[in-house]
Coordinates of C-alpha atoms and ligand atoms in Angstrom, one line a residue:
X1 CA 10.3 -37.1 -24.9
X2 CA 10.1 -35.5 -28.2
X3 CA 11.0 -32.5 -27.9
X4 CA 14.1 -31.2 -29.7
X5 CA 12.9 -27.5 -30.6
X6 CA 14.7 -24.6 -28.1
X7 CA 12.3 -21.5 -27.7
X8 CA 13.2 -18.2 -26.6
X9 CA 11.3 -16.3 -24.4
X10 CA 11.9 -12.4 -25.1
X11 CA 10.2 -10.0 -22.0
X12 CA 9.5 -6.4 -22.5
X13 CA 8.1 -6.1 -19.2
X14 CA 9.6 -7.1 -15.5
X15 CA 12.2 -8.9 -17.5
X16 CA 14.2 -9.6 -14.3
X17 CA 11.7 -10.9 -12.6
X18 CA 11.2 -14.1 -14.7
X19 CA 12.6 -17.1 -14.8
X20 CA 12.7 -18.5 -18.3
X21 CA 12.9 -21.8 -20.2
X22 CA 13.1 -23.0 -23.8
X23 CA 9.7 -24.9 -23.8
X24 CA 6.3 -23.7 -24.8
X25 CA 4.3 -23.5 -21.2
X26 CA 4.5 -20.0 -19.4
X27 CA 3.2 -20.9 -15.5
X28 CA 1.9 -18.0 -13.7
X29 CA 2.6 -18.5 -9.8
X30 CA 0.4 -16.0 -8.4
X31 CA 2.0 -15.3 -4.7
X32 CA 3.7 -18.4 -4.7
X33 CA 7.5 -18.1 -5.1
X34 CA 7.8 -18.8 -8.7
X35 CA 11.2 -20.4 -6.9
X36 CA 8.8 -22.8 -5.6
X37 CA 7.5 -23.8 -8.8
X38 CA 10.7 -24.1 -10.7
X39 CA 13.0 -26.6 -8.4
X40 CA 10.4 -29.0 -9.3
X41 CA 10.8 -28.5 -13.0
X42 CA 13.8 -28.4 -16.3
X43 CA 13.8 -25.5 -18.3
X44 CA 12.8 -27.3 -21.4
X45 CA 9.3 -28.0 -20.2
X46 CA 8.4 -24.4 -20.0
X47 CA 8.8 -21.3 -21.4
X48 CA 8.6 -18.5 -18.8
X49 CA 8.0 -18.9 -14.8
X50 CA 6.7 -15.6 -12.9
X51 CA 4.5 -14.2 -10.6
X52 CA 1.3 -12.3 -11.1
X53 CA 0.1 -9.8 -8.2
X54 CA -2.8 -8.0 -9.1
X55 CA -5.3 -7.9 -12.2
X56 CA -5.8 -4.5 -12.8
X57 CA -2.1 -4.0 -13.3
X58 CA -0.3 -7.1 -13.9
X59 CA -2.2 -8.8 -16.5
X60 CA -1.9 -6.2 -18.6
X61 CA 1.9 -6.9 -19.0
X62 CA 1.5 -10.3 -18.9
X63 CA -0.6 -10.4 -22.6
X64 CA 2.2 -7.9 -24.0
X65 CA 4.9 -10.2 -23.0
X66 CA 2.8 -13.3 -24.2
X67 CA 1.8 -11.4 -27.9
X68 CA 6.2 -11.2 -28.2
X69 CA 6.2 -15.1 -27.5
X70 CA 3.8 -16.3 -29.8
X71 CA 5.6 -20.0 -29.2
X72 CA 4.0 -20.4 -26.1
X73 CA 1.2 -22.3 -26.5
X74 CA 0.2 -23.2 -22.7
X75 CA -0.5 -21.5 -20.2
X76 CA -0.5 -23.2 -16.1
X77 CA -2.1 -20.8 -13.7
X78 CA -1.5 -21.3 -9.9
X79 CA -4.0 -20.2 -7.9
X80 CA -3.2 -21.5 -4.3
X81 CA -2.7 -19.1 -1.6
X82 CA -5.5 -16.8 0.2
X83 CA -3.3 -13.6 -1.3
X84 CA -4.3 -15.6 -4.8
X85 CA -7.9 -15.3 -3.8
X86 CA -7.8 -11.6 -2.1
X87 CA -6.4 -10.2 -5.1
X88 CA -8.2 -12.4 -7.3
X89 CA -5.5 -12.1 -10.3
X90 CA -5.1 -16.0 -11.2
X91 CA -9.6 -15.8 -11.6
X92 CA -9.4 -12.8 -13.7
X93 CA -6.7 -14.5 -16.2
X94 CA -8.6 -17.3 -16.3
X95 CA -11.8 -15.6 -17.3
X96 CA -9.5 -13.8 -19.5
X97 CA -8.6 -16.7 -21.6
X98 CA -12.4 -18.2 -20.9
X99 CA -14.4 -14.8 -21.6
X100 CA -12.2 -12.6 -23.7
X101 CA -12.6 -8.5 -23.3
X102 CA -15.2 -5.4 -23.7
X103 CA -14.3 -2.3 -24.3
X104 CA -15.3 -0.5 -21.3
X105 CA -13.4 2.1 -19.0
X106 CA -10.7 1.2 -16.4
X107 CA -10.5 2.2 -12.7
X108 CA -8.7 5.6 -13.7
X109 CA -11.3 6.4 -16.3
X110 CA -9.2 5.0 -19.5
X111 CA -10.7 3.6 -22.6
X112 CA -9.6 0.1 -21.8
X113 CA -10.4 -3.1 -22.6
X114 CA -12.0 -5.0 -19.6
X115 CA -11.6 -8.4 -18.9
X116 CA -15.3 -9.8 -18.3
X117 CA -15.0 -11.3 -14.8
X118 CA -16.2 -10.4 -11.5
X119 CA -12.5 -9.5 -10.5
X120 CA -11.7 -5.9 -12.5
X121 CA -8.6 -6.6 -15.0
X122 CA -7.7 -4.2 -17.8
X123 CA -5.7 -4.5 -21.1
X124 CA -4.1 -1.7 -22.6
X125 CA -7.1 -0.3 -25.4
X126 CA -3.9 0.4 -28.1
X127 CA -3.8 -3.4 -28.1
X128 CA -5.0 -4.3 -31.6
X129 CA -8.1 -6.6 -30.4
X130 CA -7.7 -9.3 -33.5
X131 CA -4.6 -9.4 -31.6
X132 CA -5.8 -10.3 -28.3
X133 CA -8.3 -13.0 -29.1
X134 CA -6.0 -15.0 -31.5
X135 CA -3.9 -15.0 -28.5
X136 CA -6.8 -16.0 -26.2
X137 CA -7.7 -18.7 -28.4
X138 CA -4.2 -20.1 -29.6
X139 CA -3.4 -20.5 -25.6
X140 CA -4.4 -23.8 -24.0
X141 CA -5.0 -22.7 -19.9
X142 CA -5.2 -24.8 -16.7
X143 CA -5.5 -23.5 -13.4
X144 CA -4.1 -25.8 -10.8
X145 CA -4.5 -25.0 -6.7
X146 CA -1.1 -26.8 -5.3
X147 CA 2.3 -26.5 -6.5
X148 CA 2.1 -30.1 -7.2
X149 CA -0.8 -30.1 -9.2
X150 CA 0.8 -27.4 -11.3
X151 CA 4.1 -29.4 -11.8
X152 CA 2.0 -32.3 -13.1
X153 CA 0.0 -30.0 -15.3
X154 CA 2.9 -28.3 -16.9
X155 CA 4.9 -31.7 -17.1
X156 CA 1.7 -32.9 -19.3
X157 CA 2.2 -30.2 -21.2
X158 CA 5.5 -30.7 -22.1
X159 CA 5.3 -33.9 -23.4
X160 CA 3.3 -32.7 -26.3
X161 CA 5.5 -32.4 -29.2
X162 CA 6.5 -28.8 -30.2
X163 CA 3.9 -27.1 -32.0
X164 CA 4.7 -24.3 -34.3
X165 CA 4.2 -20.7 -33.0
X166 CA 0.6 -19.2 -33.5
X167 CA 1.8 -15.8 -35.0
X168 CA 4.9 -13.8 -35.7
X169 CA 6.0 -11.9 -32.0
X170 CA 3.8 -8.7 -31.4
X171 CA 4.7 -5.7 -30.1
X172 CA 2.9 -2.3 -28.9
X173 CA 4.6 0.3 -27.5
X174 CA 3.6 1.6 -24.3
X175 CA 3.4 5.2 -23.5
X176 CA 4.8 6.5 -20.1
X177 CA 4.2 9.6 -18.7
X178 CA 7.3 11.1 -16.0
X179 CA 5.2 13.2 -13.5
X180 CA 6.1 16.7 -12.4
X181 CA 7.4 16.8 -9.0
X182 CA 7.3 20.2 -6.4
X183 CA 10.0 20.9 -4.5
X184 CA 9.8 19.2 -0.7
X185 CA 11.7 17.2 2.6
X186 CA 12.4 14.2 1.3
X187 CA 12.7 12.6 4.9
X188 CA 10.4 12.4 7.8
X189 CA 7.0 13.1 6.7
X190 CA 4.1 13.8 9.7
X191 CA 0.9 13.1 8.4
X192 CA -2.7 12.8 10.4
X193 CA -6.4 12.0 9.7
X194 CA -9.0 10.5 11.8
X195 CA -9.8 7.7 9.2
X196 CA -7.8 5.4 7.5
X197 CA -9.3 6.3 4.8
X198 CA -8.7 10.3 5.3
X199 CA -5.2 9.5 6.5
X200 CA -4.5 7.6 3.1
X201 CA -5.9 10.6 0.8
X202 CA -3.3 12.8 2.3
X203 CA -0.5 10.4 2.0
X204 CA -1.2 9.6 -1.1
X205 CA -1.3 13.2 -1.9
X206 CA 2.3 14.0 -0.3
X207 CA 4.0 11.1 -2.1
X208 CA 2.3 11.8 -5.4
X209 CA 3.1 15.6 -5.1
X210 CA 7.0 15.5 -3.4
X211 CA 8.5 11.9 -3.8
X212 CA 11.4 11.3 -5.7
X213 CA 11.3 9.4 -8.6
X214 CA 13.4 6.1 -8.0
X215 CA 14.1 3.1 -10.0
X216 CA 12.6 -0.2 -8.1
X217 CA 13.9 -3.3 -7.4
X218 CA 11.0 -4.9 -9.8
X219 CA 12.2 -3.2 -13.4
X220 CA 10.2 0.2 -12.7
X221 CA 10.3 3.3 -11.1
X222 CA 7.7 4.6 -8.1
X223 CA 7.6 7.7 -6.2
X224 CA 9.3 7.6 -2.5
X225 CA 9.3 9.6 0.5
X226 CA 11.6 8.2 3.4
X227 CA 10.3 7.5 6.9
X228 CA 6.8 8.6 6.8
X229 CA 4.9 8.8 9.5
X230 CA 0.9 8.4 9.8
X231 CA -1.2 9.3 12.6
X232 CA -4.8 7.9 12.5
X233 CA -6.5 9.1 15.6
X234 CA -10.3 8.1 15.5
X235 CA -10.5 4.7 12.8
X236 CA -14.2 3.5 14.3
X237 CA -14.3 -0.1 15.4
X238 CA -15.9 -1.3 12.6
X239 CA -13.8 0.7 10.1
X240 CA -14.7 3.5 7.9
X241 CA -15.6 2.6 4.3
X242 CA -16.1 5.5 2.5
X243 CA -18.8 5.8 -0.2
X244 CA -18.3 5.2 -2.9
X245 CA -15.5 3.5 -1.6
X246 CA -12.5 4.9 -3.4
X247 CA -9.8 2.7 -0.9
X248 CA -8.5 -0.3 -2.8
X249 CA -9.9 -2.5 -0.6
X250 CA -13.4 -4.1 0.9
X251 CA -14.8 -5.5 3.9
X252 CA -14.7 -9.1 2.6
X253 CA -11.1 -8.6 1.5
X254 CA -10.6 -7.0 5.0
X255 CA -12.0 -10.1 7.0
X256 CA -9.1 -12.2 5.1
X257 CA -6.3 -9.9 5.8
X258 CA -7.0 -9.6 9.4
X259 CA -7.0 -13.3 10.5
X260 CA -3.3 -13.1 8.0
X261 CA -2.2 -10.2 10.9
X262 CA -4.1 -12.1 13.9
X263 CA -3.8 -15.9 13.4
X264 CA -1.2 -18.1 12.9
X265 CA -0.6 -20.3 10.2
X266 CA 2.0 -22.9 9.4
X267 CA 4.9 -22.8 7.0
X268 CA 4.1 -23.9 3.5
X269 CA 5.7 -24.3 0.7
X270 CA 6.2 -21.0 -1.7
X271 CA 4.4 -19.0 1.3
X272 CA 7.2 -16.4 2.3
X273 CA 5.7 -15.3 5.7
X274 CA 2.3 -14.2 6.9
X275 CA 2.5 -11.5 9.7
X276 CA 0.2 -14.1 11.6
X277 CA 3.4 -16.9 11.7
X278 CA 5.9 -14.2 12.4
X279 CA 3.8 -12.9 15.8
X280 CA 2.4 -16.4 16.8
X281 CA 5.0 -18.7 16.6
X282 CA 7.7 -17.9 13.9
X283 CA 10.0 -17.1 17.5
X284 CA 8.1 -20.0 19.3
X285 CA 6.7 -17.6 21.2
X286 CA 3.3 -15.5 20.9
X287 CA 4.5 -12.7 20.9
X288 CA 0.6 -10.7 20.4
X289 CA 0.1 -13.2 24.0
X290 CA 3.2 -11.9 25.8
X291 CA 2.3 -8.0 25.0
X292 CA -1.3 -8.4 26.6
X293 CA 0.6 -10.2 29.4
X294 CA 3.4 -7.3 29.4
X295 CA 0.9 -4.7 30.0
X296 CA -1.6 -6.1 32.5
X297 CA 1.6 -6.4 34.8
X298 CA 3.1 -3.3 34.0
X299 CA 0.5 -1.0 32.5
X300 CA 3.1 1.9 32.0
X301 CA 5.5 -0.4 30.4
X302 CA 8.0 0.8 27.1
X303 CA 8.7 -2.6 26.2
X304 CA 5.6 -4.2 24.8
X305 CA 7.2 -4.7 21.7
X306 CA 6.6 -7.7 19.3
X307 CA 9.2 -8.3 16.4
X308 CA 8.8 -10.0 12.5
X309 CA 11.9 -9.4 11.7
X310 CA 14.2 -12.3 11.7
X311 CA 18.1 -12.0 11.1
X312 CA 17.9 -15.0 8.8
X313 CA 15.7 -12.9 7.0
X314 CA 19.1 -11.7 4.7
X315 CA 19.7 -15.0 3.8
X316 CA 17.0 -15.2 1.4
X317 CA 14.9 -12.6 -0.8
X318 CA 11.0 -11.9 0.5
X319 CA 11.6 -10.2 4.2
X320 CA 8.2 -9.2 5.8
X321 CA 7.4 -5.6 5.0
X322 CA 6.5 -5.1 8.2
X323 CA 9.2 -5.3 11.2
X324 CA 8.4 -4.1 14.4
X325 CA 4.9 -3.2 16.4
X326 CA 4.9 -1.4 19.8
X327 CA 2.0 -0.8 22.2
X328 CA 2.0 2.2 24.6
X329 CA -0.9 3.0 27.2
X330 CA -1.0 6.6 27.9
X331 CA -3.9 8.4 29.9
X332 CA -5.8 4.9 30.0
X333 CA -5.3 5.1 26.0
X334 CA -3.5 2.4 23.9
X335 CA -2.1 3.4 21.2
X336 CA 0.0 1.2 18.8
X337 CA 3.2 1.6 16.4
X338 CA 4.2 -0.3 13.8
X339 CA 7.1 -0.1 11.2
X340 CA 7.3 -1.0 7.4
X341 CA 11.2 -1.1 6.2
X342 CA 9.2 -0.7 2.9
X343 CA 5.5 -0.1 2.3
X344 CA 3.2 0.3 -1.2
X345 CA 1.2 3.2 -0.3
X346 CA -1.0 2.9 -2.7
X347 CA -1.9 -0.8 -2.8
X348 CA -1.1 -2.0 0.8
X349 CA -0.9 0.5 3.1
X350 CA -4.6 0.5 3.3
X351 CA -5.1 -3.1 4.2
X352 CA -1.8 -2.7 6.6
X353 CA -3.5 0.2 8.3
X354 CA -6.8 -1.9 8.6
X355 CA -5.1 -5.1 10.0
X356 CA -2.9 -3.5 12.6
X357 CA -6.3 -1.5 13.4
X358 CA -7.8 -4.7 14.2
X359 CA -4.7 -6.5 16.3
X360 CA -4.8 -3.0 18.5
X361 CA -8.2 -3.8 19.0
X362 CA -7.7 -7.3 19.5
X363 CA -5.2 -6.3 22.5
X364 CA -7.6 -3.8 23.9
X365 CA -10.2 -6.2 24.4
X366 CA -8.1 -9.0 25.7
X367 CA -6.5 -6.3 28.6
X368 CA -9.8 -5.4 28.9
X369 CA -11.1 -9.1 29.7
X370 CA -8.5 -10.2 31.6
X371 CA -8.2 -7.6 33.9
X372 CA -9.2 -4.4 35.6
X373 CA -7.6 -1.7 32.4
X374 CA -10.6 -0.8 30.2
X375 CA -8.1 1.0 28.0
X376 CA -9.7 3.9 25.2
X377 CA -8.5 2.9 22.2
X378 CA -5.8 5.5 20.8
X379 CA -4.2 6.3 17.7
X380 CA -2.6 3.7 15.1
X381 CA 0.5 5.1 13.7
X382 CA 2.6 3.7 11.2
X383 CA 5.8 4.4 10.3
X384 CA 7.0 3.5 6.7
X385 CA 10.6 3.8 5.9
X386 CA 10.5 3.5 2.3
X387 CA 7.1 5.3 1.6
X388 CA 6.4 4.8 -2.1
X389 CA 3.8 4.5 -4.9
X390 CA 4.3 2.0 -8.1
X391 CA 4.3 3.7 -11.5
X392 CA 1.7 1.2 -12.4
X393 CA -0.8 3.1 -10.0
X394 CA 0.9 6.8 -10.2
X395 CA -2.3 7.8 -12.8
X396 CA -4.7 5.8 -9.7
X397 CA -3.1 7.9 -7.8
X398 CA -3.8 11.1 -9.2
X399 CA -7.3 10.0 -10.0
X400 CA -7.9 9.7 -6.7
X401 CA -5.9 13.3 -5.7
X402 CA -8.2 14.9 -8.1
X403 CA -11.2 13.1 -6.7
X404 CA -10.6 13.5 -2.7
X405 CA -8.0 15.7 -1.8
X406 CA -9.9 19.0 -1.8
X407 CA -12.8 17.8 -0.4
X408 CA -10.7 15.9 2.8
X409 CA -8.9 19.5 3.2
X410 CA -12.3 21.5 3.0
X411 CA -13.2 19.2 5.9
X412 CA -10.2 20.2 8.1
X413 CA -11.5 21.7 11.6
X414 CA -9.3 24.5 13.1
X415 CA -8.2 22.6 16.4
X416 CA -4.7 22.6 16.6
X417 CA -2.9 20.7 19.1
X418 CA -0.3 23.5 19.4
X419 CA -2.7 25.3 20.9
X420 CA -4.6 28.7 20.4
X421 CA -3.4 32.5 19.7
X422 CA -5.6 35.5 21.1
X423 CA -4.2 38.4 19.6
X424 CA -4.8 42.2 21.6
X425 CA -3.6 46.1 21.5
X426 CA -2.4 46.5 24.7
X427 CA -0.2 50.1 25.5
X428 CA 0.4 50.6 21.3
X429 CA 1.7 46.8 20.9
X430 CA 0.8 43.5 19.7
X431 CA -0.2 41.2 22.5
X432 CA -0.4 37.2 22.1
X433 CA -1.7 34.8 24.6
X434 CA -0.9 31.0 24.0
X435 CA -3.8 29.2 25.1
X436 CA -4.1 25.4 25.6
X437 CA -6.6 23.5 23.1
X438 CA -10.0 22.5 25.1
X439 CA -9.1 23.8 28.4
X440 CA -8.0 27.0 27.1
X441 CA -5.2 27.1 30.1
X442 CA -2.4 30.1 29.5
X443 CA 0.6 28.8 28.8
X444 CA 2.7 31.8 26.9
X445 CA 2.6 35.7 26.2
X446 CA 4.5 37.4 23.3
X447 CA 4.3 41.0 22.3
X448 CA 5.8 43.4 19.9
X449 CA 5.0 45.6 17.5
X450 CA 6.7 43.9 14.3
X451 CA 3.9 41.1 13.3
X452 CA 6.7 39.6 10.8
X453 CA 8.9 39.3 13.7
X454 CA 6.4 38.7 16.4
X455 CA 5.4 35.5 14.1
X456 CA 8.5 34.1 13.7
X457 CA 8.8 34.1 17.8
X458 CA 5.5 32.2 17.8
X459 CA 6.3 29.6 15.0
X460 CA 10.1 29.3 16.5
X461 CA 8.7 28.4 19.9
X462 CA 5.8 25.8 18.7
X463 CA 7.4 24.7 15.6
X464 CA 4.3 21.7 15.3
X465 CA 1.8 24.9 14.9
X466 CA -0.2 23.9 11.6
X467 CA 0.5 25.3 8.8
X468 CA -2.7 26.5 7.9
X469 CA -2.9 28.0 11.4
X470 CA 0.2 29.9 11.0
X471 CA -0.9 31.4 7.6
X472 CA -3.9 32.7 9.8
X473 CA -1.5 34.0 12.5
X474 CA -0.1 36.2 10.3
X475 CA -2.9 37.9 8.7
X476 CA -4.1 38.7 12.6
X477 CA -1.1 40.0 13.4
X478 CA -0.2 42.5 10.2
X479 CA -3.7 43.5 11.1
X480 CA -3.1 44.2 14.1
X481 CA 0.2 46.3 13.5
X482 CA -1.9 47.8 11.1
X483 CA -4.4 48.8 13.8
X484 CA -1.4 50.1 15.3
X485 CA -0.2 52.3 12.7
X486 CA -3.3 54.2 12.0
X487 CA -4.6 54.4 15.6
X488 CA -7.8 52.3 15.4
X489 CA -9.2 49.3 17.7
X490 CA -8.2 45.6 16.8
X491 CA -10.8 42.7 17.0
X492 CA -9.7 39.2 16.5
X493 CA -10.8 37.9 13.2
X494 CA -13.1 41.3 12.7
Ligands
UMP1 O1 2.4 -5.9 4.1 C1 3.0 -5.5 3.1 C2 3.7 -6.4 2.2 C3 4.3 -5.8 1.1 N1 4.3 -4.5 0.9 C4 5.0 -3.9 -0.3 C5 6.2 -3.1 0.0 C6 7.0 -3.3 -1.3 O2 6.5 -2.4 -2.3 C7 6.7 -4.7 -1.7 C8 7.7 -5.8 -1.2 O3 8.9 -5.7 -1.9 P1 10.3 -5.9 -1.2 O4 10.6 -4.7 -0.3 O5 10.2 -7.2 -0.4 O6 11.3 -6.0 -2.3 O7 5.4 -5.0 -1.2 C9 3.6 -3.7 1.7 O8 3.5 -2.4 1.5 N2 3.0 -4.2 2.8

C-alpha cells in the first residue's frame, strides 16, 4: 500500500455519531451498525463510517459534512437491510450522486433542492448549487448490499493512492429556529382518537405545543413529553389512510413493517433486533403463540403479557424501543397495550401504531379460529415513556398542526364517557342529574345555587369529564343561576 497521506475528517453535524478514519472513503451504513462495518476495516482506508436513516432529513447533513471534507473522494453506500429499503435513504443518495438536484419544494413547503429519485430527499436551498454538483461529480459511489461486499469495496478503494482533495472545505451555516413552548404537565399525557391517523394529529399537536425542549442522545435537541398515553378506539381492519395522506407512511411500507412485528427472523450481522426475533424466538419461546394459548384457557386472564426487553440489553447500545405488550379481553373485547421506553412520535409512532394494530388483529383471529371466543376487537393503546419529536421534523411538525389539527377538533362529537349533565330549576336552585352515556342510567344529583361552586363539585367528582364538556357545563350552569336571579324559566341549551 501506498498510502502515506493522513486525512482529517472535520463533522458539523452528528459529530458523535461517526466513527472516523484518516483515508479518503466515507461508507454510509444505512441501518446497519456502522460497528458492523468498521471491525472489518483500519482507519486508514476510510475517512468517515456512519449511519444514514432517512432521506428527507439525513442526507441533507450528510452533503454539508462531505462539502467540509473535500478529501474524500469515495463514497461506499450499504444498502442491506429491509429498514434500508423501507426508508429508501441509501436509493435516494445514490440517485443523488447519479441524478444531481431540481429546485423544487420540500415536504414542509421549503424552497429546496430535491434530489431527483422516486424516494423524496432534500438539500438545504442556501447550498450554493456549483457547490453541490462539483461535489456530486468529484465523488466516486458504490452501493454494495452485504457488509462484506462493502468491506471489499471500500478496501478497493483504499488501495488507490491518495488523491488530492477536490476543493478547499465548504461551509454553510444552518439556521435553527428554538420553538415557543405553552405552559403544560410534563408527565402522563391521555390522548384518544378513533384512527391512527386522528390519534397521531393530536399527539403530534400536544408534543409540538407542551414538550420540553431536551438535548438528545444523537447531537440535537427534540421536544418530549414523558409517559404518554394513546388510546385509539376504532383503527378499521384495513387501516385508515387519510387523503391526501399526510401520515409518514404507506400501505406498501406498512406490509414490510408488519411481517418485522409478526414474523421472525434470524440474527444477522449489524441487525440490532427486529420486534419479530424478540416475540418469536429471541426467549426461545413464541411468546405471540403462548398469549393466544394464555387466553383461550383463561379468557379473563391479566397475564397475557409478551416481553422484548432483554436484561443483556445494557450490555450493549441499540435496545428495542418497544418493551413490553399486554392483551386484555374485557366484555368479549380485546384490547392490547404496548410500551415504548422511548418512541419518535413523529417518524415511528405511526408505523408502531400500525404494526401492533395488525399483531392485535393477528391474535383476534387466531382465538377466534381456534376456539369458541369471537372476541370484538378493542382499542390499541400505547404507552410511550419518552414521547418526543426530532428537531429535524419540529417544522413537519407544525406543517402538519397547521394543516390537520383544526379540522380533527371541528370533527369532535360531544359523547363523553363521563357521562351526561341535565341541568333544571327546581324549588329556586340549580339541579344536575349525571346520566350514563348511551343508556342514559342516573347515576348522581347535585344542586346549589352557586354555578362556580356547583361546577367544581361536578368536575371534583368525574375529574375524566372532557375538557370541552366542562367549558359547556359552566355556561349551563351561570345561566341557569342567572335564571335564578331574575326569576325566569331555564331550558337546557336554550
Ligand atoms: O420502533 C421504534 C424504534 C425506534 N424508535 C425511535 C425512538 C428513539 O427516538 C430512537 C431510538 O433511539 P435510542 O432510544 O435507542 O437511543 O428510535 C421508535 O420510536 N420506534
Amino acid at each position: 500500500m501506498g498510502q502515506v497521506t493522513q486525512f482529517h475528517y472535520t463533522a458539523q453535524h452528528k459529530p458523535n455519531q461517526l466513527i472516523y478514519g484518516s483515508g479518503q472513503v466515507a461508507v454510509i451504513t444505512g441501518w446497519t451498525v456502522k460497528q458492523a462495518i468498521a471491525k472489518h476495516l483500519q482507519p486508514s482506508e476510510y475517512a468517515v463510517i456512519g449511519q444514514l436513516y432517512s432521506p428527507t432529513r439525513g442526507i441533507n447533513l450528510l452533503v454539508r459534512n462531505l462539502l467540509l471534507n473535500p478529501h474524500v473522494r469515495y463514497v461506499v453506500i450499504l444498502n442491506a437491510t429491509k429498514e434500508d429499503k423501507n426508508a429508501g435513504a441509501g436509493e435516494c443518495l445514490r440517485d443523488f450522486f447519479h441524478h444531481g438536484v431540481q429546485e423544487s419544494v420540500s415536504d414542509t413547503g421549503r424552497k429546496s433542492w430535491v434530489i431527483r429519485s422516486h424516494i423524496p430527499g432534500y438539500i438545504d436551498i442556501d447550498i450554493d448549487i456549483r457547490a453541490i454538483e462539483k461535489l456530486r461529480h468529484a465523488l466516486k459511489v458504490e452501493v454494495a448490499t452485504s457488509i462484506a461486499e462493502a468491506v471489499e469495496k471500500i478496501k478497493a478503494f483504499a488501495q488507490i493512492e491518495a488523491v488530492e482533495p477536490w476543493g478547499i472545505p465548504l461551509d454553510f451555516p444552518m439556521a435553527t429556529v428554538e420553538p415557543t413552548v405553552l405552559p403544560g404537565t410534563r408527565y402522563g399525557h391521555r390522548i384518544e382518537g378513533k384512527t391512527i391517523a386522528e390519534t397521531w394529529v393530536k399527539i403530534i399537536h400536544r408534543i409540538k405545543t407542551t414538550g420540553t425542549i431536551r438535548p438528545t442522545g444523537y447531537d440535537g435537541k427534540w421536544q418530549e413529553l414523558i409517559d404518554l398515553m394513546a388510546v385509539v378506539t376504532a383503527e378499521p381492519a384495513d387501516f385508515y389512510f387519510p387523503e391526501p395522506n399526510y401520515l409518514p407512511i404507506d400501505r406498501s411500507f406498512l406490509t414490510e413493517y408488519i411481517s418485522q412485528i409478526l414474523d421472525d427472523s434470524p440474527y444477522r450481522e449489524g441487525v440490532k433486533y427486529t420486534y419479530g426475533q424478540r416475540l418469536r424466538s429471541w426467549f426461545d419461546r413464541d411468546q405471540i403463540e403462548q398469549v393466544i394459548e394464555k387466553l383461550i384457557g383463561e379468557i379473563d386472564a391479566a397475564s397475557a403479557v409478551m416481553t422484548l426487553w432483554d436484561v443483556k440489553d445494557h450490555d450493549k447500545g441499540g435496545s428495542p424501543c418497544l418493551n413490553h405488550i399486554w392483551l386484555r379481553v374485557v366484555d368479549n373485547e380485546l384490547s392490547l397495550t404496548a410500551i415504548f421506553r422511548s418512541n419518535d412520535m413523529f417518524a415511528a409512532w405511526p408505523a408502531n401504531a400500525m404494526g401492533l394494530r395488525a399483531l392485535q388483529k393477528h391474535i383476534r383471529d387466531e382465538i377466534a379460529n381456534r376456539s369458541a371466543y369471537d372476541l370484538y376487537m378493542g382499542p390499541l393503546i400505547t404507552l410511550s415513556q419518552s414521547a418526543h419529536i426530532y428537531d429535524d421534523t419540529w417544522s413537519n411538525a407544525e406543517q402538519l398542526i397547521k394543516q390537520q389539527y383544526a379540522a380533527i377538533c371541528s370533527k369532535l362529537d360531544y359523547a363523553d364517557p363521563a357521562g351526561n349533565f341535565l341541568i333544571e330549576i327546581a324549588d329556586g336552585q340549580i339541579v344536575v342529574t349525571h346520566t350514563t352515556p348511551g343508556s342514559g342510567e342516573i347515576v348522581g344529583c347535585y344542586s346549589g345555587k352557586n354555578a362556580l361552586k356547583l361546577a367544581r363539585e361536578i368536575c371534583a367528582a368525574s375529574p375524566a369529564i372532557c375538557p370541552d364538556h366542562a367549558a359547556y357545563l359552566g355556561m349551563e350552569l351561570q345561566k341557569a343561576a342567572d335564571c335564578i336571579k331574575l326569576d325566569k324559566a331555564y331550558i337546557q341549551d336554550r
